[in-house]
mmCIF file of C-alpha atoms in Angstrom:
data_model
loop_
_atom_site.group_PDB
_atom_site.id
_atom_site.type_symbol
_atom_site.label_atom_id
_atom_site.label_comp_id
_atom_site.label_asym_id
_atom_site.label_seq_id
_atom_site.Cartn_x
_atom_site.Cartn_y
_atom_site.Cartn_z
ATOM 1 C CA UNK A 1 1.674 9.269 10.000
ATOM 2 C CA UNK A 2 2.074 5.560 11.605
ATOM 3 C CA UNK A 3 -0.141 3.934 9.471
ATOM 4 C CA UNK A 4 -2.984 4.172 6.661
ATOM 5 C CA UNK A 5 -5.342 6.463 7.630
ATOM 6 C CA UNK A 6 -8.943 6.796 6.275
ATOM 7 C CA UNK A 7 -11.904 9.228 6.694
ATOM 8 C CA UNK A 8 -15.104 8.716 7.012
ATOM 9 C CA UNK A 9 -14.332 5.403 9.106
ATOM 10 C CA UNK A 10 -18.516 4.865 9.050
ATOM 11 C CA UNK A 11 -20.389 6.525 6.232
ATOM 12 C CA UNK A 12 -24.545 6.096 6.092
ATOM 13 C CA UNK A 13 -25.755 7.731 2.616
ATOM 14 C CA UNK A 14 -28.795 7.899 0.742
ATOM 15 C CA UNK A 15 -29.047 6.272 -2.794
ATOM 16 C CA UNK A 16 -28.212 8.881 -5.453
ATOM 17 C CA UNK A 17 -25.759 10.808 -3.467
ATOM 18 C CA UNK A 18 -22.236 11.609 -4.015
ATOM 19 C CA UNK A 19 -19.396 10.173 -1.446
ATOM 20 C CA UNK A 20 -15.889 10.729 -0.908
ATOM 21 C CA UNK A 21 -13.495 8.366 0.917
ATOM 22 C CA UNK A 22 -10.347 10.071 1.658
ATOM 23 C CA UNK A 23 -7.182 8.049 2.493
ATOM 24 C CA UNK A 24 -3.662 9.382 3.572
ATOM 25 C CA UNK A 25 -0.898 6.862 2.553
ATOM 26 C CA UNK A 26 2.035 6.172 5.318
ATOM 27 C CA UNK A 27 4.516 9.301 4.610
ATOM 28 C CA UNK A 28 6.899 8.530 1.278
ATOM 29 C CA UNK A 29 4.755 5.653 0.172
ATOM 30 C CA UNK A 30 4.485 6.290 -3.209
ATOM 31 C CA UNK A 31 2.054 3.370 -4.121
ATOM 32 C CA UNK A 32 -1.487 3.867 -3.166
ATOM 33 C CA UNK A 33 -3.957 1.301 -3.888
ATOM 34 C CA UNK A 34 -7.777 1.002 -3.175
ATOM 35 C CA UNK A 35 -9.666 -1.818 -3.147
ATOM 36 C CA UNK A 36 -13.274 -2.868 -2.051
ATOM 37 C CA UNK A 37 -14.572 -6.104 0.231
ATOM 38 C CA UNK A 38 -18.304 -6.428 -0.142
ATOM 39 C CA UNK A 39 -20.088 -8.363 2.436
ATOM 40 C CA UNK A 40 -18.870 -11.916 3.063
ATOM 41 C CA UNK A 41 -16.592 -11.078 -0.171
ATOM 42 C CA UNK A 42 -12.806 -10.874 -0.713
ATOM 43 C CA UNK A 43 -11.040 -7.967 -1.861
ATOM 44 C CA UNK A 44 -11.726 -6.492 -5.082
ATOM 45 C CA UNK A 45 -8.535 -4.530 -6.662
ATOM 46 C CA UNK A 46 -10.008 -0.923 -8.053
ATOM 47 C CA UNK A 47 -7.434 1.406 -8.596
ATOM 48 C CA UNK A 48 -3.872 1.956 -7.856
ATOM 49 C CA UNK A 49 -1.558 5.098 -8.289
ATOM 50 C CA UNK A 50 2.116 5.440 -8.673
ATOM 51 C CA UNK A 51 2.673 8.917 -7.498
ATOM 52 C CA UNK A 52 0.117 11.315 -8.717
ATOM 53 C CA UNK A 53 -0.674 9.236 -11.985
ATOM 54 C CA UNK A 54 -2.788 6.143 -12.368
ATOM 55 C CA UNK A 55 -1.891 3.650 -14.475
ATOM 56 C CA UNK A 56 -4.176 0.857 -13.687
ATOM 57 C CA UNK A 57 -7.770 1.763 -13.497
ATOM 58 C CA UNK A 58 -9.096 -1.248 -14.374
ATOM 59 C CA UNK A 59 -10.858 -2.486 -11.555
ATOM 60 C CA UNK A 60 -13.427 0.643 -10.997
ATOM 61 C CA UNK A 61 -16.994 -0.984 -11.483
ATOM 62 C CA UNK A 62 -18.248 1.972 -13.395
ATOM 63 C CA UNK A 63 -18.203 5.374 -14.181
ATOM 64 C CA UNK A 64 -19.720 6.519 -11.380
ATOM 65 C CA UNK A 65 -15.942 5.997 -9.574
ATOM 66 C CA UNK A 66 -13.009 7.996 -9.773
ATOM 67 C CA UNK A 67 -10.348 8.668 -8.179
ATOM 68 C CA UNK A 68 -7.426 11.108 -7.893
ATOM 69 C CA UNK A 69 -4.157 11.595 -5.805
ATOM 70 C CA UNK A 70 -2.413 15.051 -5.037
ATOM 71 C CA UNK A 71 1.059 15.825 -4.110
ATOM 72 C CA UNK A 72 1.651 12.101 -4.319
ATOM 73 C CA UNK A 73 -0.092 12.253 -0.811
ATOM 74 C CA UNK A 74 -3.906 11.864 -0.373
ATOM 75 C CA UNK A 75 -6.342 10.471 -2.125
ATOM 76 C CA UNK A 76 -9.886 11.115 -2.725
ATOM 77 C CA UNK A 77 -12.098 8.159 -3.958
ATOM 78 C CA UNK A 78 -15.709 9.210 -5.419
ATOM 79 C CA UNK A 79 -18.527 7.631 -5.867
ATOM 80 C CA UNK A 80 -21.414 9.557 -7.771
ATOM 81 C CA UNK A 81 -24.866 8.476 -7.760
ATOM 82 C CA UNK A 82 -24.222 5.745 -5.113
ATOM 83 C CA UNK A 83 -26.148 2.212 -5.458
ATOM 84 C CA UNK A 84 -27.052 0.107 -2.880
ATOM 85 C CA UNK A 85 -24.512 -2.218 -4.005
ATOM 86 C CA UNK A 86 -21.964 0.300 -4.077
ATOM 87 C CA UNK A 87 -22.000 -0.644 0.306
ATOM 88 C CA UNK A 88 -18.936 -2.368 0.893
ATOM 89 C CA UNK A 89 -15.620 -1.705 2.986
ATOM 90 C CA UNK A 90 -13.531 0.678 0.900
ATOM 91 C CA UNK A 91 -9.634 0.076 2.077
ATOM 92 C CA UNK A 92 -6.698 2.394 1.493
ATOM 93 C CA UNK A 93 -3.714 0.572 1.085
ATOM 94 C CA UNK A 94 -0.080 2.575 0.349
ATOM 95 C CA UNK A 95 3.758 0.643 -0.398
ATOM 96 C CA UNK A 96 7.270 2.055 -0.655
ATOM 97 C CA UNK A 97 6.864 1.592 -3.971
ATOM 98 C CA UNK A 98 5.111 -1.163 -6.778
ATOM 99 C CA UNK A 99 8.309 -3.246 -6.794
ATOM 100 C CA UNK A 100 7.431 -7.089 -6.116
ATOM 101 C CA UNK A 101 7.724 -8.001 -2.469
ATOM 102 C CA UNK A 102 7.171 -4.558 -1.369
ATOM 103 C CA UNK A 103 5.148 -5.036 1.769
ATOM 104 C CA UNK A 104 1.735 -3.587 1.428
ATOM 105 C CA UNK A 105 -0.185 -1.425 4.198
ATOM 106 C CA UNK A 106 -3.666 -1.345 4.623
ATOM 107 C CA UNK A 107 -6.014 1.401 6.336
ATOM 108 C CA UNK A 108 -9.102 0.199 8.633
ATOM 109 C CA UNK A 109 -11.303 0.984 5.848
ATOM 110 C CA UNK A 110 -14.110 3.177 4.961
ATOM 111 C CA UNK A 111 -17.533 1.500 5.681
ATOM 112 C CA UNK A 112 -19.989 3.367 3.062
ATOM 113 C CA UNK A 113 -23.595 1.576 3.729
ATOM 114 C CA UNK A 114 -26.227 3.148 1.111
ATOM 115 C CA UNK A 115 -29.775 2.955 1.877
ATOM 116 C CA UNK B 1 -3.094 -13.451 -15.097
ATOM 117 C CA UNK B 2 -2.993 -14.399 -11.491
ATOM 118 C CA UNK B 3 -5.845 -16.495 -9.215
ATOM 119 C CA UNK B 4 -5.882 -17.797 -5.325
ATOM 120 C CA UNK B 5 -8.040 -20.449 -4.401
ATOM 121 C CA UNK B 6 -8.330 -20.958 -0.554
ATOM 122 C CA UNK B 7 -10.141 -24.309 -0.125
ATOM 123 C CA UNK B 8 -11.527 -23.726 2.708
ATOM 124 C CA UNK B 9 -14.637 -21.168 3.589
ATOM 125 C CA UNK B 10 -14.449 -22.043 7.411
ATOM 126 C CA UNK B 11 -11.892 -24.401 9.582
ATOM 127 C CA UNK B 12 -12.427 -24.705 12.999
ATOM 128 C CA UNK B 13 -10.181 -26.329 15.221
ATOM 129 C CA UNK B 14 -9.491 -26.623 18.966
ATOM 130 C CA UNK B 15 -7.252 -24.431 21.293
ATOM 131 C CA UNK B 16 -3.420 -25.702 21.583
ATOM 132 C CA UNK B 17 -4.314 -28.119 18.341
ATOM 133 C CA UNK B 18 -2.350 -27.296 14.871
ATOM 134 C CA UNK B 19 -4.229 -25.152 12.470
ATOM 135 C CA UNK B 20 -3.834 -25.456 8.523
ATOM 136 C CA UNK B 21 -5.226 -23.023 6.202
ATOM 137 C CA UNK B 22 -4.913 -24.209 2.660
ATOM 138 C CA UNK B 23 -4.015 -22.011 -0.617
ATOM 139 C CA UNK B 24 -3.350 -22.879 -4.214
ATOM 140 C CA UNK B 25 -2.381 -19.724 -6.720
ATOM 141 C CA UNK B 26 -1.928 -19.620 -10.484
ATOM 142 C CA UNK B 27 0.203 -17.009 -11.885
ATOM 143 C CA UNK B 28 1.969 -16.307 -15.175
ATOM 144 C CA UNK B 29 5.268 -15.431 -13.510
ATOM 145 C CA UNK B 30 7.112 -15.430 -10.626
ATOM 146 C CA UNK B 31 4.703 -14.345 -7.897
ATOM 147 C CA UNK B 32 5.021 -12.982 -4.273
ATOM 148 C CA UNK B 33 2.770 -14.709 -2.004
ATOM 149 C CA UNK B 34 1.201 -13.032 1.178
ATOM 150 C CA UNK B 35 -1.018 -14.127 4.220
ATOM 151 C CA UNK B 36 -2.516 -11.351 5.645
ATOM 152 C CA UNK B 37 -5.365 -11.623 8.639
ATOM 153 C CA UNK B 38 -8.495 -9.447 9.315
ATOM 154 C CA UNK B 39 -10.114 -9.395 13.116
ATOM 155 C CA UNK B 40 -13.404 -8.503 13.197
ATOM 156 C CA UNK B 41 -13.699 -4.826 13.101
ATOM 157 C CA UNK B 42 -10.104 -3.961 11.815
ATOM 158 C CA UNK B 43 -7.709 -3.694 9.467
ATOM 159 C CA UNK B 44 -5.630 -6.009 7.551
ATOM 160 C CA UNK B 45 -2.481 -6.594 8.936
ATOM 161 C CA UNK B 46 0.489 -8.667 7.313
ATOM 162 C CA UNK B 47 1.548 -12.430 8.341
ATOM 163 C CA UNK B 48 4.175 -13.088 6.418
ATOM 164 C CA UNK B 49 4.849 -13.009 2.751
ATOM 165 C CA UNK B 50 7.388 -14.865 0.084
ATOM 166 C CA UNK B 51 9.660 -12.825 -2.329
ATOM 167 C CA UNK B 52 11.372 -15.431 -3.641
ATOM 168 C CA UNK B 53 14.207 -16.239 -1.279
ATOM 169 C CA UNK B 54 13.479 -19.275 1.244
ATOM 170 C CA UNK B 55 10.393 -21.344 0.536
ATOM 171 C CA UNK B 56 9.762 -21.616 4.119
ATOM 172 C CA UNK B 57 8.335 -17.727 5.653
ATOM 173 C CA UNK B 58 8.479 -17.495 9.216
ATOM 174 C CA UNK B 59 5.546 -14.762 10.171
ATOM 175 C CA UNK B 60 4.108 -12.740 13.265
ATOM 176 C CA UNK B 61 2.159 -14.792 16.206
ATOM 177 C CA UNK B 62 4.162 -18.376 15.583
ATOM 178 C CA UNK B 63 2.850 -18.624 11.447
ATOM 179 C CA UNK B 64 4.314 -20.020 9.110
ATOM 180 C CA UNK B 65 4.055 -21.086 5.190
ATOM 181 C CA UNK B 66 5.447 -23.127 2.358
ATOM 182 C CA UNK B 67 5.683 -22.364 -0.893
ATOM 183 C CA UNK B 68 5.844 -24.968 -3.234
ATOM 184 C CA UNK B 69 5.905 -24.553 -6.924
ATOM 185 C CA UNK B 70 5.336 -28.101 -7.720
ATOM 186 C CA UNK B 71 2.012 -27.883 -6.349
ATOM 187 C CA UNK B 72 1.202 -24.015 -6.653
ATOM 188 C CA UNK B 73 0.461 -24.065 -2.872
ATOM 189 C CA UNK B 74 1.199 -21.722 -0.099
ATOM 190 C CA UNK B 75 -0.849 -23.069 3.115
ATOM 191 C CA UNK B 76 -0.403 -21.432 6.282
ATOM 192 C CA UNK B 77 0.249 -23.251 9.228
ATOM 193 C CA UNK B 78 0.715 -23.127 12.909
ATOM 194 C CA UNK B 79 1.401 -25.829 15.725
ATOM 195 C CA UNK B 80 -0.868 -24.488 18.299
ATOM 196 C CA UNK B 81 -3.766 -22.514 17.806
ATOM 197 C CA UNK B 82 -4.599 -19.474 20.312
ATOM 198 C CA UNK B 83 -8.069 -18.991 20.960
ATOM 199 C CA UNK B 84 -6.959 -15.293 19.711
ATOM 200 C CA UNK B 85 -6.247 -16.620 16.345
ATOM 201 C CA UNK B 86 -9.669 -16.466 15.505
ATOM 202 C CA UNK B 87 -9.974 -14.313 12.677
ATOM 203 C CA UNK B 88 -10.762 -14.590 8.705
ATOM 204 C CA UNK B 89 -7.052 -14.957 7.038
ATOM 205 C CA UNK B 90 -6.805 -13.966 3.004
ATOM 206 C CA UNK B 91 -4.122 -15.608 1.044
ATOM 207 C CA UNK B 92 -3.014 -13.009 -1.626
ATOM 208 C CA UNK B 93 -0.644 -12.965 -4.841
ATOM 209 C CA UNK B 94 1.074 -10.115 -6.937
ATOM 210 C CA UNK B 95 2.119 -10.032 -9.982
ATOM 211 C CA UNK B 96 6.027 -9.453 -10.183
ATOM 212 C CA UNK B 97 6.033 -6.315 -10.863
ATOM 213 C CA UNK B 98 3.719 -6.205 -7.654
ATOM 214 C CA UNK B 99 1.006 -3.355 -8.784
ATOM 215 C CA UNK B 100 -2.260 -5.319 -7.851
ATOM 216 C CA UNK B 101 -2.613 -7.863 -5.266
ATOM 217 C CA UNK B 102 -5.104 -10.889 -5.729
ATOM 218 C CA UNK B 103 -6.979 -11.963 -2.587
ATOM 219 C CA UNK B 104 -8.446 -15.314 -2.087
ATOM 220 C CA UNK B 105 -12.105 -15.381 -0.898
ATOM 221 C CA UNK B 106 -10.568 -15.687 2.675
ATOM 222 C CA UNK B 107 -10.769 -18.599 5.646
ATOM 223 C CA UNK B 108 -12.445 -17.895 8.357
ATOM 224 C CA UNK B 109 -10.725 -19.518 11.232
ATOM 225 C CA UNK B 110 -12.657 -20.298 14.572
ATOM 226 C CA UNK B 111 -11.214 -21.474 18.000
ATOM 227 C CA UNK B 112 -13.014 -23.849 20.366
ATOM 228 C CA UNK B 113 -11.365 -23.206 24.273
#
């Protein structure tokens, strides 16, 4: 597509439930990122993937999140459990690849609010 | 491993008046720098970013930044602020091999008409 897309734009859930954030990367971008702005917050860095592998996970808060990424293509960003903190903007970002200088593309973002 | 500071939380200034946004980084290696901006309700787009070639980046809407290594700073300037400049603006590094991007806290920017 013409940009970062992400689905649910607006997500309302109740504490304890399981969410997904789905996020579909501009076409042959094979660097996907996701990262998370809490209120009044900058970014926070929580997972990027180089294809369909991840090799830096380090920035999920817990194991409540995962992530995966299919056919170097979508990804699917869970939360399990969800915590009230866990409301934040959740943004899709994708790149040509991880190369420095590669100019990074962000989606509109996923609000999740828990209550 | 890498840090921004943005100096400023808020910076207001008046319409047609020069705006600086202020950034200082730390980073182990050789980083690329970015400015990217974030209007209320949407995404973040791209300003302009260094790579390592010319220290002064030319970006979208009449921005522009210096790097300067001596003084690990990368502020963001313009000459005449637009009353549709208002917006919160995130200075950002990467590491070289450019995996994870840093953000700054962010500036938000208001215009007085």
């Amino acid at each position: 597509g013409a940009g970062v897309s992400q689905s649910p734009s607006n997500k309302v859930t109740e504490k304890g439930k399981d969410v997904e954030l789905r996020c579909d990367p501009i076409s042959g971008h094979t660097a996907l990122y996701w990262y998370r702005q809490r209120l009044g917050q900058g970014l926070e860095f929580l997972i990027y993937f180089q294809g369909n592998s991840a090799p830096d996970k380090s920035g999920l808060p817990s194991d409540r999140f995962s992530a995966e990424r299919t056919g170097e293509s979508v990804s699917t960003l869970t939360i399990q459990r969800t915590q009230q903190e866990d409301s934040a903007v959740y943004l899709c970002a994708s790149s040509l690849s991880t190369g420095t200088g590669n100019t990074i593309y962000f989606g509109e973002g996923s609000w999740l609010t828990v209550v | 491993a890498q840090s921004v500071t943005q100096l400023d939380s808020h910076v207001s200034v008046s319409e047609g008046t020069p705006v600086l946004l202020r950034c200082n980084y730390s980073s182990s290696y050789s980083p690329s720098l970015f400015w990217y901006v974030q209007h209320p309700n949407k995404g973040l787009q791209l300003l302009l970013k260094y790579t390592s070639a010319a220290t002064l980046v030319k970006g979208i809407n009449g921005f522009e930044a210096e790097f300067k290594k001596s003084e690990t700073s990368f502020h963001l300037t313009k000459p005449s602020a637009h009353m549709s400049d208002a917006a919160e603006y995130f200075c950002v590094v990467s590491e070289w091999y450019g995996n994870k991007l840093v953000f700054g806290a962010g500036t938000i920017l208001r215009v007085k008409s």
